[in-house]
């Protein structure tokens, strides 16, 4: 396929106006602005590092550098460079991953700040529309591919072998190779920026034909999803370099995933079993499994796109596979990729949160099962990104159902996190603030995702900022939050120093505030219908857009404060003088990585192992809520017992309730026709008989399971008291739902009979449960209550 290569004049100052912008106002040069911002950031970090390092080291000769000292420094730098270039130590490779991911994240963050700056005003006053498109393209790719996963792989490389008692990763050299494929991949993906700058510097000296390559290569502006046919037909050689870079990063990710899987499966210490494997290692294992299946598919799709662009094949052409084929392949990778990014963050949250609330993680097994469930279901929901493409309605309906179901494992995690915090000894450290903030933003982001899983809602809001707000409340609201929380939590172990803890608390609050302001604002303006992916917008949205931009600037400031704290504390932070910096021994949560840290402190500095002043149990097996069944056995056994007891108890309660409701119907205070609305609600004919049947089924199965799940949180010293409270709560819903205009004595009779009937239901349900539980315990030889 022959592609004409137009000159990239967009950022050279010759294309100054378009629809919605003023012809008299020249736009800024994106390439030079971005390069200058990155250069200023890098120079500031380097100067800060050098200055702090120099102040931390003893100085001779009045502090002035001598020739011998300069030689020594250069020789030291050469040795360090060679060591870091050839290291295979899992901790050092982990640090390389983290530094690389941080650099990529700052680069992508600069793109985001430039995006939001353009959106301060409705017209395109600062960048051109093509530049705006290029910014959100590179922002998305840089953040999703080169920032999040490298940082999580870095954290995993450093702490996972320590958590499972392994000496190193299973394949140390492959581990290092997986990392060193990433820097060239990033440079290939973002080469357009450097080539553009080169073209602008060379254009005053050389004729255009001589440097045509530098003038035609520019940052990709087709969107981070690279949808065909635009990505096939766009005449920009940088797209080919981007695809090669993405393919290389996919190879690196696959190598890392294989290494994590083999390490967890085969390198565990003797005492580490599947039953007590830490939750972060579980999440990294599932994440690696997802990457192992998802990234090879992305690599295959990228090769097809390269062939279409350069050799005239028709994989994604209308006469071949069609443009929709690219969407299917991309999102079959893309949605598991969301969970590849999300699951390590939830693993960190489940690991860090219990340490600062003085309680062990509630529901460990169910969090593990929910992680496995998310991993499996993530491959069954990709087409919900394609509800607006006109795919078969039956297929859309199945993907809608899957997309709603996938919210259940996430909800399990949220409820377990909240229960872990309940009645805990909360310490308001920076990691705890970020963990709690993550739960809040994830709840909002997750609930809005459930709305988008519904086909009509998605069709209405698919092209609006509502999607942007939902997505970023998750990918910003929990992923960077937990990265930073992990950096604070393990900073004493990594560096042997404390960071500025007051600054860290302020930075954490600032980050949560900025994220909430920015992305809830986007949710609101998206709900009002503002289209996304456009550089211009109606003037009536300007104030809200400015609020979102200010919030984005606050996020950027919080990121810079974190970076400063990490660099400055490395040289000036107070030395850690205890082997238990977080006093984890007091609650029995002194995990393996901190045990390794204690051993190193004892061997290296002859520090006496710390002993807590007081010891309190983080978890009391006798006090753990046993539920109505006692909570013993495998998950399958527990579920089967729950279902059986729910059916029996619900049946007894429903029979008792039917007497009260039947009496209400006989005396004319309850209209039986109102039950027909239940059948109509689920798509059946509005028949009172069908509605009554569904109501009885719900009373037999659904409400007992709800009671079983929430009875621990309802007031009442005895079980039947709790049942009465539960029955009163659900009776209020019945009163509202089945009200048909009763007034006077009829209304009093209606409310009275409904409440009494539900009390009978609650008593029948709880007494039956109590009876069945006692029989269960008697068979197991447990004795009484």
PDB file of C-alpha atoms in Angstrom, residues 385-653:
ATOM      1  CA  UNK A 385     -17.025  -1.514  24.545  1.00  0.00           C
ATOM      2  CA  UNK A 386     -18.779  -2.139  21.234  1.00  0.00           C
ATOM      3  CA  UNK A 387     -22.480  -1.702  22.072  1.00  0.00           C
ATOM      4  CA  UNK A 388     -22.683   1.233  19.631  1.00  0.00           C
ATOM      5  CA  UNK A 389     -21.176  -0.681  16.678  1.00  0.00           C
ATOM      6  CA  UNK A 390     -24.374  -2.448  15.637  1.00  0.00           C
ATOM      7  CA  UNK A 391     -23.401  -5.985  16.679  1.00  0.00           C
ATOM      8  CA  UNK A 392     -26.142  -8.602  17.060  1.00  0.00           C
ATOM      9  CA  UNK A 393     -28.671  -7.673  19.804  1.00  0.00           C
ATOM     10  CA  UNK A 394     -28.512 -11.155  21.293  1.00  0.00           C
ATOM     11  CA  UNK A 395     -24.747 -10.958  21.608  1.00  0.00           C
ATOM     12  CA  UNK A 396     -25.026  -7.506  23.139  1.00  0.00           C
ATOM     13  CA  UNK A 397     -27.499  -8.801  25.725  1.00  0.00           C
ATOM     14  CA  UNK A 398     -25.167 -11.640  26.770  1.00  0.00           C
ATOM     15  CA  UNK A 399     -22.255  -9.238  27.174  1.00  0.00           C
ATOM     16  CA  UNK A 400     -24.479  -6.878  29.167  1.00  0.00           C
ATOM     17  CA  UNK A 401     -25.289  -9.707  31.566  1.00  0.00           C
ATOM     18  CA  UNK A 402     -21.622 -10.648  31.916  1.00  0.00           C
ATOM     19  CA  UNK A 403     -20.670  -7.010  32.475  1.00  0.00           C
ATOM     20  CA  UNK A 404     -23.177  -6.713  35.307  1.00  0.00           C
ATOM     21  CA  UNK A 405     -22.097 -10.015  36.861  1.00  0.00           C
ATOM     22  CA  UNK A 406     -18.439  -8.974  36.912  1.00  0.00           C
ATOM     23  CA  UNK A 407     -19.363  -6.272  39.429  1.00  0.00           C
ATOM     24  CA  UNK A 408     -20.047  -8.961  42.040  1.00  0.00           C
ATOM     25  CA  UNK A 409     -16.405 -10.000  42.676  1.00  0.00           C
ATOM     26  CA  UNK A 410     -15.439  -6.343  42.925  1.00  0.00           C
ATOM     27  CA  UNK A 411     -18.249  -5.739  45.414  1.00  0.00           C
ATOM     28  CA  UNK A 412     -16.992  -8.672  47.490  1.00  0.00           C
ATOM     29  CA  UNK A 413     -13.621  -6.967  47.757  1.00  0.00           C
ATOM     30  CA  UNK A 414     -15.175  -3.653  48.777  1.00  0.00           C
ATOM     31  CA  UNK A 415     -17.312  -5.186  51.513  1.00  0.00           C
ATOM     32  CA  UNK A 416     -14.358  -7.166  52.842  1.00  0.00           C
ATOM     33  CA  UNK A 417     -12.191  -4.028  52.925  1.00  0.00           C
ATOM     34  CA  UNK A 418     -14.891  -2.112  54.779  1.00  0.00           C
ATOM     35  CA  UNK A 419     -15.383  -4.973  57.230  1.00  0.00           C
ATOM     36  CA  UNK A 420     -11.630  -5.131  57.803  1.00  0.00           C
ATOM     37  CA  UNK A 421     -11.724  -1.474  58.830  1.00  0.00           C
ATOM     38  CA  UNK A 422     -14.814  -1.896  60.993  1.00  0.00           C
ATOM     39  CA  UNK A 423     -14.058  -1.364  64.691  1.00  0.00           C
ATOM     40  CA  UNK A 424     -10.324  -1.382  63.956  1.00  0.00           C
ATOM     41  CA  UNK A 425      -7.502   0.542  65.602  1.00  0.00           C
ATOM     42  CA  UNK A 426      -7.112   3.001  62.721  1.00  0.00           C
ATOM     43  CA  UNK A 427      -3.814   4.865  62.340  1.00  0.00           C
ATOM     44  CA  UNK A 428      -4.112   7.823  59.969  1.00  0.00           C
ATOM     45  CA  UNK A 429      -0.852   7.329  58.135  1.00  0.00           C
ATOM     46  CA  UNK A 430      -0.364   8.251  54.493  1.00  0.00           C
ATOM     47  CA  UNK A 431      -0.814   4.620  53.311  1.00  0.00           C
ATOM     48  CA  UNK A 432      -4.087   4.363  55.248  1.00  0.00           C
ATOM     49  CA  UNK A 433      -5.389   7.668  53.857  1.00  0.00           C
ATOM     50  CA  UNK A 434      -4.657   6.513  50.307  1.00  0.00           C
ATOM     51  CA  UNK A 435      -6.187   3.078  50.925  1.00  0.00           C
ATOM     52  CA  UNK A 436      -9.394   4.578  52.311  1.00  0.00           C
ATOM     53  CA  UNK A 437      -9.511   7.087  49.452  1.00  0.00           C
ATOM     54  CA  UNK A 438      -9.072   4.250  46.968  1.00  0.00           C
ATOM     55  CA  UNK A 439     -12.109   2.462  48.334  1.00  0.00           C
ATOM     56  CA  UNK A 440     -14.246   5.585  48.009  1.00  0.00           C
ATOM     57  CA  UNK A 441     -13.242   6.471  44.471  1.00  0.00           C
ATOM     58  CA  UNK A 442     -13.462   2.847  43.394  1.00  0.00           C
ATOM     59  CA  UNK A 443     -17.032   2.588  44.678  1.00  0.00           C
ATOM     60  CA  UNK A 444     -18.099   5.604  42.616  1.00  0.00           C
ATOM     61  CA  UNK A 445     -16.156   4.432  39.557  1.00  0.00           C
ATOM     62  CA  UNK A 446     -17.482   0.900  39.891  1.00  0.00           C
ATOM     63  CA  UNK A 447     -21.127   1.882  40.294  1.00  0.00           C
ATOM     64  CA  UNK A 448     -20.969   4.133  37.236  1.00  0.00           C
ATOM     65  CA  UNK A 449     -19.468   1.171  35.377  1.00  0.00           C
ATOM     66  CA  UNK A 450     -22.520  -0.921  36.233  1.00  0.00           C
ATOM     67  CA  UNK A 451     -24.704   1.764  34.656  1.00  0.00           C
ATOM     68  CA  UNK A 452     -22.564   1.713  31.510  1.00  0.00           C
ATOM     69  CA  UNK A 453     -22.953  -2.069  31.324  1.00  0.00           C
ATOM     70  CA  UNK A 454     -26.642  -1.560  30.513  1.00  0.00           C
ATOM     71  CA  UNK A 455     -27.051  -1.279  26.735  1.00  0.00           C
ATOM     72  CA  UNK A 456     -29.436   1.719  26.555  1.00  0.00           C
ATOM     73  CA  UNK A 457     -27.382   3.713  29.060  1.00  0.00           C
ATOM     74  CA  UNK A 458     -24.140   2.911  27.269  1.00  0.00           C
ATOM     75  CA  UNK A 459     -25.548   3.928  23.886  1.00  0.00           C
ATOM     76  CA  UNK A 460     -26.611   7.237  25.403  1.00  0.00           C
ATOM     77  CA  UNK A 461     -23.331   8.003  27.203  1.00  0.00           C
ATOM     78  CA  UNK A 462     -20.723   6.069  25.215  1.00  0.00           C
ATOM     79  CA  UNK A 463     -19.381   9.136  23.429  1.00  0.00           C
ATOM     80  CA  UNK A 464     -19.462  11.480  26.433  1.00  0.00           C
ATOM     81  CA  UNK A 465     -17.188  12.479  29.295  1.00  0.00           C
ATOM     82  CA  UNK A 466     -19.222  10.163  31.532  1.00  0.00           C
ATOM     83  CA  UNK A 467     -17.060   7.295  30.256  1.00  0.00           C
ATOM     84  CA  UNK A 468     -13.885   9.316  30.876  1.00  0.00           C
ATOM     85  CA  UNK A 469     -14.954  10.075  34.444  1.00  0.00           C
ATOM     86  CA  UNK A 470     -15.899   6.450  35.168  1.00  0.00           C
ATOM     87  CA  UNK A 471     -12.670   5.061  33.737  1.00  0.00           C
ATOM     88  CA  UNK A 472     -10.373   7.540  35.484  1.00  0.00           C
ATOM     89  CA  UNK A 473     -12.061   7.172  38.860  1.00  0.00           C
ATOM     90  CA  UNK A 474     -10.778   3.592  38.729  1.00  0.00           C
ATOM     91  CA  UNK A 475      -7.446   3.878  36.929  1.00  0.00           C
ATOM     92  CA  UNK A 476      -6.494   7.051  38.813  1.00  0.00           C
ATOM     93  CA  UNK A 477      -8.649   6.535  41.892  1.00  0.00           C
ATOM     94  CA  UNK A 478      -7.085   3.258  42.981  1.00  0.00           C
ATOM     95  CA  UNK A 479      -4.043   2.402  40.830  1.00  0.00           C
ATOM     96  CA  UNK A 480      -1.718   5.408  41.440  1.00  0.00           C
ATOM     97  CA  UNK A 481      -3.162   5.756  44.942  1.00  0.00           C
ATOM     98  CA  UNK A 482      -1.985   2.273  45.866  1.00  0.00           C
ATOM     99  CA  UNK A 483       1.335   2.674  44.063  1.00  0.00           C
ATOM    100  CA  UNK A 484       2.070   5.692  46.238  1.00  0.00           C
ATOM    101  CA  UNK A 485       0.704   3.943  49.341  1.00  0.00           C
ATOM    102  CA  UNK A 486       3.087   1.037  48.648  1.00  0.00           C
ATOM    103  CA  UNK A 487       6.003   3.443  48.194  1.00  0.00           C
ATOM    104  CA  UNK A 488       5.276   4.937  51.621  1.00  0.00           C
ATOM    105  CA  UNK A 489       4.666   1.568  53.266  1.00  0.00           C
ATOM    106  CA  UNK A 490       7.852  -0.085  52.023  1.00  0.00           C
ATOM    107  CA  UNK A 491      10.044   3.043  51.832  1.00  0.00           C
ATOM    108  CA  UNK A 492      11.802   2.263  55.159  1.00  0.00           C
ATOM    109  CA  UNK A 493      12.597  -1.214  53.863  1.00  0.00           C
ATOM    110  CA  UNK A 494      13.875   0.007  50.473  1.00  0.00           C
ATOM    111  CA  UNK A 495      16.010   2.896  51.713  1.00  0.00           C
ATOM    112  CA  UNK A 496      16.534   2.453  55.455  1.00  0.00           C
ATOM    113  CA  UNK A 497      15.145   5.969  55.950  1.00  0.00           C
ATOM    114  CA  UNK A 498      11.872   7.644  56.783  1.00  0.00           C
ATOM    115  CA  UNK A 499      10.148   9.973  54.404  1.00  0.00           C
ATOM    116  CA  UNK A 500       8.564  13.261  55.527  1.00  0.00           C
ATOM    117  CA  UNK A 501       5.405  11.813  57.034  1.00  0.00           C
ATOM    118  CA  UNK A 502       3.508  15.081  57.443  1.00  0.00           C
ATOM    119  CA  UNK A 503       4.197  16.013  53.839  1.00  0.00           C
ATOM    120  CA  UNK A 504       3.095  12.521  52.807  1.00  0.00           C
ATOM    121  CA  UNK A 505      -0.235  12.913  54.606  1.00  0.00           C
ATOM    122  CA  UNK A 506      -0.806  16.304  53.009  1.00  0.00           C
ATOM    123  CA  UNK A 507       0.146  14.944  49.583  1.00  0.00           C
ATOM    124  CA  UNK A 508      -2.235  11.995  50.002  1.00  0.00           C
ATOM    125  CA  UNK A 509      -5.185  14.207  50.878  1.00  0.00           C
ATOM    126  CA  UNK A 510      -4.291  16.544  48.010  1.00  0.00           C
ATOM    127  CA  UNK A 511      -4.186  13.651  45.537  1.00  0.00           C
ATOM    128  CA  UNK A 512      -7.565  12.301  46.643  1.00  0.00           C
ATOM    129  CA  UNK A 513      -9.095  15.785  46.548  1.00  0.00           C
ATOM    130  CA  UNK A 514      -7.761  16.552  43.071  1.00  0.00           C
ATOM    131  CA  UNK A 515      -8.886  13.215  41.658  1.00  0.00           C
ATOM    132  CA  UNK A 516     -12.359  13.511  43.142  1.00  0.00           C
ATOM    133  CA  UNK A 517     -12.858  17.059  41.873  1.00  0.00           C
ATOM    134  CA  UNK A 518     -11.576  16.289  38.381  1.00  0.00           C
ATOM    135  CA  UNK A 519     -13.344  13.072  37.605  1.00  0.00           C
ATOM    136  CA  UNK A 520     -16.644  13.617  39.363  1.00  0.00           C
ATOM    137  CA  UNK A 521     -16.867  16.857  37.382  1.00  0.00           C
ATOM    138  CA  UNK A 522     -16.298  14.869  34.204  1.00  0.00           C
ATOM    139  CA  UNK A 523     -19.044  12.476  35.283  1.00  0.00           C
ATOM    140  CA  UNK A 524     -21.445  15.383  35.702  1.00  0.00           C
ATOM    141  CA  UNK A 525     -20.716  17.107  32.385  1.00  0.00           C
ATOM    142  CA  UNK A 526     -20.752  13.714  30.677  1.00  0.00           C
ATOM    143  CA  UNK A 527     -24.158  13.037  32.173  1.00  0.00           C
ATOM    144  CA  UNK A 528     -25.262  16.351  30.686  1.00  0.00           C
ATOM    145  CA  UNK A 529     -24.120  15.101  27.279  1.00  0.00           C
ATOM    146  CA  UNK A 530     -20.737  16.784  26.629  1.00  0.00           C
ATOM    147  CA  UNK A 531     -18.902  14.736  23.946  1.00  0.00           C
ATOM    148  CA  UNK A 532     -15.422  13.457  24.719  1.00  0.00           C
ATOM    149  CA  UNK A 533     -12.362  13.406  22.430  1.00  0.00           C
ATOM    150  CA  UNK A 534     -13.023  16.898  21.087  1.00  0.00           C
ATOM    151  CA  UNK A 535     -10.768  19.913  21.451  1.00  0.00           C
ATOM    152  CA  UNK A 536     -13.694  22.351  21.332  1.00  0.00           C
ATOM    153  CA  UNK A 537     -16.885  22.394  23.356  1.00  0.00           C
ATOM    154  CA  UNK A 538     -19.950  24.642  23.909  1.00  0.00           C
ATOM    155  CA  UNK A 539     -19.276  27.743  26.063  1.00  0.00           C
ATOM    156  CA  UNK A 540     -21.878  26.735  28.670  1.00  0.00           C
ATOM    157  CA  UNK A 541     -19.538  23.948  29.816  1.00  0.00           C
ATOM    158  CA  UNK A 542     -16.532  26.230  30.316  1.00  0.00           C
ATOM    159  CA  UNK A 543     -16.840  26.723  34.081  1.00  0.00           C
ATOM    160  CA  UNK A 544     -17.173  22.994  34.752  1.00  0.00           C
ATOM    161  CA  UNK A 545     -14.257  22.261  32.431  1.00  0.00           C
ATOM    162  CA  UNK A 546     -12.142  24.815  34.271  1.00  0.00           C
ATOM    163  CA  UNK A 547     -12.979  23.134  37.584  1.00  0.00           C
ATOM    164  CA  UNK A 548     -11.846  19.796  36.140  1.00  0.00           C
ATOM    165  CA  UNK A 549      -8.633  21.389  34.862  1.00  0.00           C
ATOM    166  CA  UNK A 550      -7.850  22.931  38.251  1.00  0.00           C
ATOM    167  CA  UNK A 551      -8.411  19.520  39.820  1.00  0.00           C
ATOM    168  CA  UNK A 552      -5.996  18.015  37.287  1.00  0.00           C
ATOM    169  CA  UNK A 553      -3.391  20.620  38.243  1.00  0.00           C
ATOM    170  CA  UNK A 554      -3.865  19.607  41.885  1.00  0.00           C
ATOM    171  CA  UNK A 555      -3.184  15.982  40.889  1.00  0.00           C
ATOM    172  CA  UNK A 556      -0.021  17.123  39.112  1.00  0.00           C
ATOM    173  CA  UNK A 557       1.085  19.094  42.171  1.00  0.00           C
ATOM    174  CA  UNK A 558       0.474  16.068  44.399  1.00  0.00           C
ATOM    175  CA  UNK A 559       2.601  13.922  42.067  1.00  0.00           C
ATOM    176  CA  UNK A 560       5.459  16.444  42.230  1.00  0.00           C
ATOM    177  CA  UNK A 561       5.240  16.582  46.037  1.00  0.00           C
ATOM    178  CA  UNK A 562       5.472  12.788  46.166  1.00  0.00           C
ATOM    179  CA  UNK A 563       8.499  12.817  43.837  1.00  0.00           C
ATOM    180  CA  UNK A 564      10.223  15.488  45.939  1.00  0.00           C
ATOM    181  CA  UNK A 565       9.523  13.535  49.134  1.00  0.00           C
ATOM    182  CA  UNK A 566      10.976  10.354  47.696  1.00  0.00           C
ATOM    183  CA  UNK A 567      14.165  12.016  46.402  1.00  0.00           C
ATOM    184  CA  UNK A 568      14.803  14.330  49.348  1.00  0.00           C
ATOM    185  CA  UNK A 569      14.090  11.669  51.976  1.00  0.00           C
ATOM    186  CA  UNK A 570      16.554   9.274  50.336  1.00  0.00           C
ATOM    187  CA  UNK A 571      19.373  11.584  51.470  1.00  0.00           C
ATOM    188  CA  UNK A 572      17.866  13.596  54.333  1.00  0.00           C
ATOM    189  CA  UNK A 573      15.236  11.306  55.838  1.00  0.00           C
ATOM    190  CA  UNK A 574      15.616  10.157  59.421  1.00  0.00           C
ATOM    191  CA  UNK A 575      17.364   6.773  59.585  1.00  0.00           C
ATOM    192  CA  UNK A 576      15.170   3.828  60.544  1.00  0.00           C
ATOM    193  CA  UNK A 577      16.377   2.726  63.972  1.00  0.00           C
ATOM    194  CA  UNK A 578      14.008  -0.177  64.564  1.00  0.00           C
ATOM    195  CA  UNK A 579      13.449  -3.486  62.859  1.00  0.00           C
ATOM    196  CA  UNK A 580       9.671  -2.982  63.059  1.00  0.00           C
ATOM    197  CA  UNK A 581       9.015   0.516  61.669  1.00  0.00           C
ATOM    198  CA  UNK A 582       5.219   0.130  61.576  1.00  0.00           C
ATOM    199  CA  UNK A 583       4.882  -1.746  64.901  1.00  0.00           C
ATOM    200  CA  UNK A 584       3.375  -4.723  63.096  1.00  0.00           C
ATOM    201  CA  UNK A 585       4.458  -7.209  65.756  1.00  0.00           C
ATOM    202  CA  UNK A 586       1.891  -5.706  68.099  1.00  0.00           C
ATOM    203  CA  UNK A 587      -0.926  -7.114  65.968  1.00  0.00           C
ATOM    204  CA  UNK A 588       0.816 -10.238  64.678  1.00  0.00           C
ATOM    205  CA  UNK A 589       1.173  -8.890  61.140  1.00  0.00           C
ATOM    206  CA  UNK A 590       4.967  -8.860  60.908  1.00  0.00           C
ATOM    207  CA  UNK A 591       5.051 -10.490  57.481  1.00  0.00           C
ATOM    208  CA  UNK A 592       7.936 -12.156  55.665  1.00  0.00           C
ATOM    209  CA  UNK A 593       9.326  -9.108  53.888  1.00  0.00           C
ATOM    210  CA  UNK A 594       9.656  -7.281  57.201  1.00  0.00           C
ATOM    211  CA  UNK A 595      11.238 -10.370  58.729  1.00  0.00           C
ATOM    212  CA  UNK A 596      13.824 -10.191  55.940  1.00  0.00           C
ATOM    213  CA  UNK A 597      14.319  -6.492  56.721  1.00  0.00           C
ATOM    214  CA  UNK A 598      14.829  -7.321  60.409  1.00  0.00           C
ATOM    215  CA  UNK A 599      17.433  -9.974  59.592  1.00  0.00           C
ATOM    216  CA  UNK A 600      19.287  -7.510  57.367  1.00  0.00           C
ATOM    217  CA  UNK A 601      19.231  -4.796  60.047  1.00  0.00           C
ATOM    218  CA  UNK A 602      20.538  -7.224  62.647  1.00  0.00           C
ATOM    219  CA  UNK A 603      23.346  -8.514  60.392  1.00  0.00           C
ATOM    220  CA  UNK A 604      24.370  -5.178  58.890  1.00  0.00           C
ATOM    221  CA  UNK A 605      23.910  -2.758  61.786  1.00  0.00           C
ATOM    222  CA  UNK A 606      23.729  -5.073  64.804  1.00  0.00           C
ATOM    223  CA  UNK A 607      20.309  -3.681  65.694  1.00  0.00           C
ATOM    224  CA  UNK A 608      18.377  -5.450  68.425  1.00  0.00           C
ATOM    225  CA  UNK A 609      15.113  -6.934  67.079  1.00  0.00           C
ATOM    226  CA  UNK A 610      12.171  -4.783  68.097  1.00  0.00           C
ATOM    227  CA  UNK A 611       9.657  -6.067  70.621  1.00  0.00           C
ATOM    228  CA  UNK A 612       6.253  -4.378  70.986  1.00  0.00           C
ATOM    229  CA  UNK A 613       5.330  -2.772  74.285  1.00  0.00           C
ATOM    230  CA  UNK A 614       1.871  -4.289  74.123  1.00  0.00           C
ATOM    231  CA  UNK A 615       0.421  -7.083  72.008  1.00  0.00           C
ATOM    232  CA  UNK A 616      -3.185  -7.120  70.891  1.00  0.00           C
ATOM    233  CA  UNK A 617      -4.764  -9.764  68.651  1.00  0.00           C
ATOM    234  CA  UNK A 618      -5.397  -8.535  65.132  1.00  0.00           C
ATOM    235  CA  UNK A 619      -7.927 -11.299  64.678  1.00  0.00           C
ATOM    236  CA  UNK A 620      -9.882 -13.365  67.190  1.00  0.00           C
ATOM    237  CA  UNK A 621     -11.074 -16.689  65.731  1.00  0.00           C
ATOM    238  CA  UNK A 622     -13.744 -16.929  68.424  1.00  0.00           C
ATOM    239  CA  UNK A 623     -14.925 -13.422  67.663  1.00  0.00           C
ATOM    240  CA  UNK A 624     -14.942 -13.807  63.907  1.00  0.00           C
ATOM    241  CA  UNK A 625     -18.534 -13.586  62.625  1.00  0.00           C
ATOM    242  CA  UNK A 626     -19.504 -17.180  61.957  1.00  0.00           C
ATOM    243  CA  UNK A 627     -22.745 -16.340  60.207  1.00  0.00           C
ATOM    244  CA  UNK A 628     -25.806 -18.473  60.707  1.00  0.00           C
ATOM    245  CA  UNK A 629     -23.996 -21.618  59.683  1.00  0.00           C
ATOM    246  CA  UNK A 630     -20.739 -21.470  61.557  1.00  0.00           C
ATOM    247  CA  UNK A 631     -18.747 -20.903  58.347  1.00  0.00           C
ATOM    248  CA  UNK A 632     -16.907 -24.240  58.165  1.00  0.00           C
ATOM    249  CA  UNK A 633     -15.936 -26.228  55.117  1.00  0.00           C
ATOM    250  CA  UNK A 634     -15.078 -25.516  51.531  1.00  0.00           C
ATOM    251  CA  UNK A 635     -16.718 -22.739  49.585  1.00  0.00           C
ATOM    252  CA  UNK A 636     -18.849 -25.255  47.688  1.00  0.00           C
ATOM    253  CA  UNK A 637     -20.030 -26.852  50.937  1.00  0.00           C
ATOM    254  CA  UNK A 638     -20.771 -23.481  52.501  1.00  0.00           C
ATOM    255  CA  UNK A 639     -22.727 -22.274  49.470  1.00  0.00           C
ATOM    256  CA  UNK A 640     -24.748 -25.484  49.306  1.00  0.00           C
ATOM    257  CA  UNK A 641     -25.581 -25.304  53.026  1.00  0.00           C
ATOM    258  CA  UNK A 642     -26.544 -21.645  52.686  1.00  0.00           C
ATOM    259  CA  UNK A 643     -28.817 -22.360  49.747  1.00  0.00           C
ATOM    260  CA  UNK A 644     -30.498 -25.285  51.494  1.00  0.00           C
ATOM    261  CA  UNK A 645     -31.118 -23.469  54.750  1.00  0.00           C
ATOM    262  CA  UNK A 646     -32.253 -20.356  52.888  1.00  0.00           C
ATOM    263  CA  UNK A 647     -34.820 -22.375  50.968  1.00  0.00           C
ATOM    264  CA  UNK A 648     -36.194 -24.081  54.084  1.00  0.00           C
ATOM    265  CA  UNK A 649     -36.245 -20.962  56.254  1.00  0.00           C
ATOM    266  CA  UNK A 650     -37.606 -18.821  53.456  1.00  0.00           C
ATOM    267  CA  UNK A 651     -40.364 -21.326  52.728  1.00  0.00           C
ATOM    268  CA  UNK A 652     -41.521 -21.396  56.354  1.00  0.00           C
ATOM    269  CA  UNK A 653     -41.411 -17.593  56.599  1.00  0.00           C
TER     270      UNK A 653
END
